[in-house]
The first five atom37 places (N, CA, C, CB, O) and aatype in JSON, in Angstrom:
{
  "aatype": [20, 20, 20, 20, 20, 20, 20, 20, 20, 20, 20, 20, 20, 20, 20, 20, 20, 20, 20, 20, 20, 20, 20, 20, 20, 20, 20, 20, 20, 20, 20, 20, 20, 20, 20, 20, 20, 20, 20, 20, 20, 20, 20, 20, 20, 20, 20, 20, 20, 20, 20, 20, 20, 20, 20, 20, 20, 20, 20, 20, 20, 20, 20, 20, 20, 20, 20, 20, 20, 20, 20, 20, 20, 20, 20],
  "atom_mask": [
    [1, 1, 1, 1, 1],
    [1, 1, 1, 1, 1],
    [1, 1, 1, 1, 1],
    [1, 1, 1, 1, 1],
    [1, 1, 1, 1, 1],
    [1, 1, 1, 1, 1],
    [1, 1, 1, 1, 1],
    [1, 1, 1, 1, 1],
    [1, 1, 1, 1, 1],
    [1, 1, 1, 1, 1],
    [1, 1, 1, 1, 1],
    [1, 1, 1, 1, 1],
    [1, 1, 1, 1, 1],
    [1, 1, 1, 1, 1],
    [1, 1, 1, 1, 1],
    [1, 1, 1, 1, 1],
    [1, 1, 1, 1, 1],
    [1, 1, 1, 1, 1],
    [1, 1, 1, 1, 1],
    [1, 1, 1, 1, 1],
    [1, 1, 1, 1, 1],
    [1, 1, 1, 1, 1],
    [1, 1, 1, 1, 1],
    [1, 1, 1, 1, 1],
    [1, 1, 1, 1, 1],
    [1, 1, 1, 1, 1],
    [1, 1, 1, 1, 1],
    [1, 1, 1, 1, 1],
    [1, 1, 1, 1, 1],
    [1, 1, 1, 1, 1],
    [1, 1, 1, 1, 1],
    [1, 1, 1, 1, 1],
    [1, 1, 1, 1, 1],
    [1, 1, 1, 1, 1],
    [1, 1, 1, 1, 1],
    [1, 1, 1, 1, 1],
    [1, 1, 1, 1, 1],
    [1, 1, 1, 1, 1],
    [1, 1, 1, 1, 1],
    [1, 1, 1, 1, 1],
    [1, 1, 1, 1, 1],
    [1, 1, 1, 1, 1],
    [1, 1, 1, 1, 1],
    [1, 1, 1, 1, 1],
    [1, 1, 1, 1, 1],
    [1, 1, 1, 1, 1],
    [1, 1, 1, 1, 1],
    [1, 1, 1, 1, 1],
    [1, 1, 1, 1, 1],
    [1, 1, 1, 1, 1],
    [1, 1, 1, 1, 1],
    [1, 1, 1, 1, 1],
    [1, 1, 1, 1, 1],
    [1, 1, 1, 1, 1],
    [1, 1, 1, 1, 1],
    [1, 1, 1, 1, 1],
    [1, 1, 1, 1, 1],
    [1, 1, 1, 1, 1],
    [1, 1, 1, 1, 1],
    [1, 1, 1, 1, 1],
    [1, 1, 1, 1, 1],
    [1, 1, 1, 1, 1],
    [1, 1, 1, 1, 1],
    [1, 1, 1, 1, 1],
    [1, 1, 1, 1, 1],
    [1, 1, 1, 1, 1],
    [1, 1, 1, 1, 1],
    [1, 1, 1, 1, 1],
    [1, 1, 1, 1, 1],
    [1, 1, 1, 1, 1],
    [1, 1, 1, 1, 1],
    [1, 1, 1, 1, 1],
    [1, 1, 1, 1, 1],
    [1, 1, 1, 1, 1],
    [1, 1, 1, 1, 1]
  ],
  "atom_positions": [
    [[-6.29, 5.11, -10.69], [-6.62, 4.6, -9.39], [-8.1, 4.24, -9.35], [-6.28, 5.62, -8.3], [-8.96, 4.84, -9.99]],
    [[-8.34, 3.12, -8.47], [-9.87, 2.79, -8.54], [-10.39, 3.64, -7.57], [-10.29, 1.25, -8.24], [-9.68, 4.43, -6.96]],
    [[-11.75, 3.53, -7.37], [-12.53, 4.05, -6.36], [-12.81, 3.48, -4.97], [-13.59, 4.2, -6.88], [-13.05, 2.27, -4.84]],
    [[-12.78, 4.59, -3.55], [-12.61, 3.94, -2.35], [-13.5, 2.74, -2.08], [-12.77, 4.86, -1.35], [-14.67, 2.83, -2.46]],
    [[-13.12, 1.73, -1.53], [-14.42, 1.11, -1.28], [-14.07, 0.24, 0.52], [-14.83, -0.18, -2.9], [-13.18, -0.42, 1.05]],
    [[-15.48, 0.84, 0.89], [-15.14, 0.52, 2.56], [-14.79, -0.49, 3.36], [-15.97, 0.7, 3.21], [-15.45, -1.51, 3.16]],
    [[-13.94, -0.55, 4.23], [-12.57, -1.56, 4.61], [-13.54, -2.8, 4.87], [-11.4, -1.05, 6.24], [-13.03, -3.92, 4.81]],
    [[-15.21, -2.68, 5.21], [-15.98, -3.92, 5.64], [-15.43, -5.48, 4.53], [-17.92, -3.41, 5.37], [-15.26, -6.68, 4.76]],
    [[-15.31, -4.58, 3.28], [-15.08, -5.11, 2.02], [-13.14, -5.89, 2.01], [-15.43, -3.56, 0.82], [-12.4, -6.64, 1.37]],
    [[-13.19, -5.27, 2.87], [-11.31, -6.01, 2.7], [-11.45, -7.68, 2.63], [-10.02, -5.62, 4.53], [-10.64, -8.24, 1.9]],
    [[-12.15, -8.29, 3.13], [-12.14, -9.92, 2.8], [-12.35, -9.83, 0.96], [-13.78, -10.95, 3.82], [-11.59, -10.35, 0.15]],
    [[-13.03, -9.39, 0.77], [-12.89, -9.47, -1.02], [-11.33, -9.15, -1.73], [-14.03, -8.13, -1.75], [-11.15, -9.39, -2.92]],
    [[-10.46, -8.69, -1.04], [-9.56, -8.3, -1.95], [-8.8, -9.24, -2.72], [-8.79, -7.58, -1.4], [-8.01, -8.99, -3.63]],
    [[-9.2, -10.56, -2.17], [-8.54, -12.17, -2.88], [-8.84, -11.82, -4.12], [-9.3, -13.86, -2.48], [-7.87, -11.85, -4.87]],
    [[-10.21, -11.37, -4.76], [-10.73, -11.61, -5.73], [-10.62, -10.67, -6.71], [-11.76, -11.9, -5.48], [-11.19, -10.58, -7.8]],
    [[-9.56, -9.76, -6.01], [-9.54, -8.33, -7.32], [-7.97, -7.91, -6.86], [-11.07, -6.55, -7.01], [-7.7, -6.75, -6.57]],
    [[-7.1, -8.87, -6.85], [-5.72, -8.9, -6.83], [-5.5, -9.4, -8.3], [-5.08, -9.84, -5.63], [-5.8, -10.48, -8.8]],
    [[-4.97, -8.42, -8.79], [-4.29, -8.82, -9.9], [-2.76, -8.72, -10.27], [-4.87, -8.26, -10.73], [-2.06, -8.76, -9.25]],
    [[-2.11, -8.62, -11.35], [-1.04, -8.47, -11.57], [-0.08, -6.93, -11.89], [-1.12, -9.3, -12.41], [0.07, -6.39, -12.99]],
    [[0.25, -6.66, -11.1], [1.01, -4.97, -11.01], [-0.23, -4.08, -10.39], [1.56, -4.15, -12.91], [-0.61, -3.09, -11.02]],
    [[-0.57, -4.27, -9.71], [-1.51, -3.64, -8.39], [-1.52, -3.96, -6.86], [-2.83, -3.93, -8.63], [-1.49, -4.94, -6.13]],
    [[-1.57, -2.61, -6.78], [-1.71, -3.3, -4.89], [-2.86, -2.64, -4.43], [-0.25, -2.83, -3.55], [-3.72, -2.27, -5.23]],
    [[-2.99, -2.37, -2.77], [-4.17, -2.15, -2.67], [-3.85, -0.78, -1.47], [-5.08, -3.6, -2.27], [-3.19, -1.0, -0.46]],
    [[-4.39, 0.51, -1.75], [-3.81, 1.72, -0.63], [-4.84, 1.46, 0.17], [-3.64, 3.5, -1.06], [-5.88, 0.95, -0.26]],
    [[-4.68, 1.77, 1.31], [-5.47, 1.38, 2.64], [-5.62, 2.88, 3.47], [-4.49, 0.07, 3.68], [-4.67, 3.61, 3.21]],
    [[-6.41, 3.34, 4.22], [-6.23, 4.53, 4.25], [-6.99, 4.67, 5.5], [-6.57, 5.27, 3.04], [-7.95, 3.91, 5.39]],
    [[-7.04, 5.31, 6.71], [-7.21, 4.62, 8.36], [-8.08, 6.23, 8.28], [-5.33, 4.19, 9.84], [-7.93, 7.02, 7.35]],
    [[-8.91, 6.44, 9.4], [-9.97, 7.58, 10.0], [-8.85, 9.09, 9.71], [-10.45, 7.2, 12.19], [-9.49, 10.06, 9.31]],
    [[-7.77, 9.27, 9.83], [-6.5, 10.29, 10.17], [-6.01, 10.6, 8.69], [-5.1, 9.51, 11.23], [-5.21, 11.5, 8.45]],
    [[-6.52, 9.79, 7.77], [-6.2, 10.03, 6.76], [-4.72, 9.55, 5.91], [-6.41, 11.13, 6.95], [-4.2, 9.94, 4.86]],
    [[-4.36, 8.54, 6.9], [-2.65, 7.79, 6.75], [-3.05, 6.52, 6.17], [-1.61, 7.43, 8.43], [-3.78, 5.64, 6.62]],
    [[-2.13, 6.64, 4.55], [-2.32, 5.2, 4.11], [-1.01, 4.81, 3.75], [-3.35, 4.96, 2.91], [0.01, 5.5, 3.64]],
    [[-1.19, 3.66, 3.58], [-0.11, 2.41, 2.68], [-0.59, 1.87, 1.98], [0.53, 1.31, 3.24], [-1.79, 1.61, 1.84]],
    [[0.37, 1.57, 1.38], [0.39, 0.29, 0.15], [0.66, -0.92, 0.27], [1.2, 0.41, -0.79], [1.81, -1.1, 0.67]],
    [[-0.09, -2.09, 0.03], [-0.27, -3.2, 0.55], [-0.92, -4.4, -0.32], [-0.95, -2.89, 1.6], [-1.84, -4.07, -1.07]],
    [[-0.55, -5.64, -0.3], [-1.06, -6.36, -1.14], [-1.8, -7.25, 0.0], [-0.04, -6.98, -2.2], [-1.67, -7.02, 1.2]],
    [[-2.59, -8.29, -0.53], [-3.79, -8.52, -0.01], [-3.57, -9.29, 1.13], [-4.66, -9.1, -0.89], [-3.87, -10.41, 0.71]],
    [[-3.26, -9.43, 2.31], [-3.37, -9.78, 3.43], [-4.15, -9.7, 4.43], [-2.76, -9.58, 3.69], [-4.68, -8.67, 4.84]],
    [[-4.3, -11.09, 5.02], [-5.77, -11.15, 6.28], [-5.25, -11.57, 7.1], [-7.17, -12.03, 6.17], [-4.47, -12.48, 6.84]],
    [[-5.41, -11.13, 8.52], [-5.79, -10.38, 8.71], [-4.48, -9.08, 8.77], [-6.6, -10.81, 9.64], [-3.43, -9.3, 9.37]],
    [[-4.76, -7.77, 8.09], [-3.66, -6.58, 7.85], [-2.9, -6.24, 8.8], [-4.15, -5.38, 7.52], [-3.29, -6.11, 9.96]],
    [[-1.83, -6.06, 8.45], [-0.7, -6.05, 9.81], [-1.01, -3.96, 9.67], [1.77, -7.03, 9.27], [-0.75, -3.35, 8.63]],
    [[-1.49, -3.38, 10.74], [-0.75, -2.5, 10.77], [0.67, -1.6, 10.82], [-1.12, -2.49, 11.09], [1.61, -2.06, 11.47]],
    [[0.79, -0.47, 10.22], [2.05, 0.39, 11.01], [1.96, 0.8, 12.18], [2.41, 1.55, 10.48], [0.88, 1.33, 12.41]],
    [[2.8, 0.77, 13.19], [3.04, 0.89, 14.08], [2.34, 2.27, 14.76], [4.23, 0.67, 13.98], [2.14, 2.26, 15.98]],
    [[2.01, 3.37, 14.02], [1.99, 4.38, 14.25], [0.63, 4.85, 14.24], [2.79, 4.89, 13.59], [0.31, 5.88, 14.83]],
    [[-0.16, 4.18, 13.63], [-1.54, 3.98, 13.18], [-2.47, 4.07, 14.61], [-1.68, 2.42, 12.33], [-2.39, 3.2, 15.48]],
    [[-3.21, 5.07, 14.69], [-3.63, 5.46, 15.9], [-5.38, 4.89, 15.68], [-3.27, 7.27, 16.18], [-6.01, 4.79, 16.73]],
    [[-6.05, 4.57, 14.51], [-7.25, 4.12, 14.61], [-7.07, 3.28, 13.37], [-8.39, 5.17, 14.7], [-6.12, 3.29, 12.59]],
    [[-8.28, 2.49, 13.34], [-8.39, 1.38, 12.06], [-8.45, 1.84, 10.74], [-9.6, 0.54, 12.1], [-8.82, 3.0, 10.53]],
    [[-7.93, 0.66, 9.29], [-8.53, 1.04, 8.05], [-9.99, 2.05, 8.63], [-8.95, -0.54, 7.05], [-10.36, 2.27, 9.78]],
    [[-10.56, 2.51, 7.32], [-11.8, 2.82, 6.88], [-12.18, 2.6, 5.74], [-12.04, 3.84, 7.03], [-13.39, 2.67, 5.5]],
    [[-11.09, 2.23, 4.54], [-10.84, 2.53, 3.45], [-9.8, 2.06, 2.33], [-10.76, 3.46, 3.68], [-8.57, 2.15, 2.45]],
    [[-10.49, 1.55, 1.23], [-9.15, 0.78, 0.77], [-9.97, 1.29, -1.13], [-8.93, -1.62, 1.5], [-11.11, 1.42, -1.58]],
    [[-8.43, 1.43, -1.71], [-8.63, 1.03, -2.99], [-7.8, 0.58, -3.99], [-9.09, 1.77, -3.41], [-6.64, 0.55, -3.59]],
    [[-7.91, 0.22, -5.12], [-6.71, -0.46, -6.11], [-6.02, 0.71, -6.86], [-7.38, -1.61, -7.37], [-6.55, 1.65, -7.45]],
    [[-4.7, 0.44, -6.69], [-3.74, 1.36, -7.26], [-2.57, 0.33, -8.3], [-2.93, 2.26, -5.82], [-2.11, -0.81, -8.27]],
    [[-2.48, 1.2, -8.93], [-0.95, 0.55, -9.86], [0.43, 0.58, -8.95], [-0.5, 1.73, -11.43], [0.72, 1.55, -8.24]],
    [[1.47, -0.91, -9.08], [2.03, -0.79, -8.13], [3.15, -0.27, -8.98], [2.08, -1.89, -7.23], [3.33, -0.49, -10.17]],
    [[4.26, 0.81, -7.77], [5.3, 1.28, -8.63], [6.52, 0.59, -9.04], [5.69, 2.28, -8.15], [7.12, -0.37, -8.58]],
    [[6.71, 1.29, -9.95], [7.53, 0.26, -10.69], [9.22, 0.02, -10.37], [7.38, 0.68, -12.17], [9.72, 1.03, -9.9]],
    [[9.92, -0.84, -10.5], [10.72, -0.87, -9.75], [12.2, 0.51, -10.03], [10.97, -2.41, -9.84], [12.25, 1.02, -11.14]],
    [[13.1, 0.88, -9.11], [13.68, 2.01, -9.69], [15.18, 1.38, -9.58], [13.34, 3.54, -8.87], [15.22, 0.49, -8.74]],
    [[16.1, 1.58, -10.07], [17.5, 1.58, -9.68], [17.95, 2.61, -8.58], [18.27, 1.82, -10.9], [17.58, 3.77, -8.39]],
    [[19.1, 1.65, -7.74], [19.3, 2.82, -6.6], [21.19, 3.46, -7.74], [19.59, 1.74, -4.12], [21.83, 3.02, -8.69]],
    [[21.28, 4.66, -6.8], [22.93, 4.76, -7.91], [23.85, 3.67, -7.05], [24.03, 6.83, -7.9], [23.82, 3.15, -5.93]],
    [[24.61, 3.62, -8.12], [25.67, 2.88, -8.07], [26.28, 2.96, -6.8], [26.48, 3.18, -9.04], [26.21, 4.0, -6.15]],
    [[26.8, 2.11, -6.45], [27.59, 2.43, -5.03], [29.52, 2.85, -5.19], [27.37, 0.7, -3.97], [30.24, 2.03, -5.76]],
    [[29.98, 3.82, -4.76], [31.36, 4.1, -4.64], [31.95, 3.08, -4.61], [31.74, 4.78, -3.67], [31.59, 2.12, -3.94]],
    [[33.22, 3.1, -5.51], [33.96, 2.44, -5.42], [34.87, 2.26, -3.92], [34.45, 2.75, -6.45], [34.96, 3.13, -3.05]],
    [[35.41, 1.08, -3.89], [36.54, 1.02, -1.78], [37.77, 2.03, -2.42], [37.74, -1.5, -0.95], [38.64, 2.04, -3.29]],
    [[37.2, 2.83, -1.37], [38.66, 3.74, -1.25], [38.74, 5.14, -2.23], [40.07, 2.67, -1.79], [39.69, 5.87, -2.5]],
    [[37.44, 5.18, -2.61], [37.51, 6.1, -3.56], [36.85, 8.06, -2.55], [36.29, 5.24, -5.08], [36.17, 8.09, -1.52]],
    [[37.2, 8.91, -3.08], [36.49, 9.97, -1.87], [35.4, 10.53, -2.4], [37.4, 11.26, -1.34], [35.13, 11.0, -3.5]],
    [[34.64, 10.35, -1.05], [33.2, 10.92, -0.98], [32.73, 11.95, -1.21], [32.75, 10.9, -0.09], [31.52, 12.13, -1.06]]
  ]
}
């Protein structure tokens, strides 16, 4: 993971988007997400004060969900 660097800096993130990274964002309360580079940042809904804080993380990688039941088969 990179090091925090302060949300003033979020217009730069055009320039340090790369490939299999995103960017964790992390608000005064200590609540972050994961997010790729968007202006202006849509918050979560739940988010009671602004970023403060953002840094570059590796993004995860994709997982398989299980298989889904067969029709008619028991649960």
């Amino acid at each position: 993971m990179g090091e925090w660097i302060d949300f003033d800096r979020w217009p730069e993130c055009a320039s340090m988007e790369r490939p299999g990274i995103v960017f964790e964002v992390q608000n005064a309360e200590g609540q972050t997400m994961a997010t790729g580079c968007v202006a202006p940042l849509p918050l979560p809904f739940d988010w009671t004060s602004d970023p403060v804080r953002f840094r570059i993380v590796e993004q995860e990688k994709p997982r398989h969900s299980e298989p889904l039941p067969q029709p008619g088969s028991p649960q």
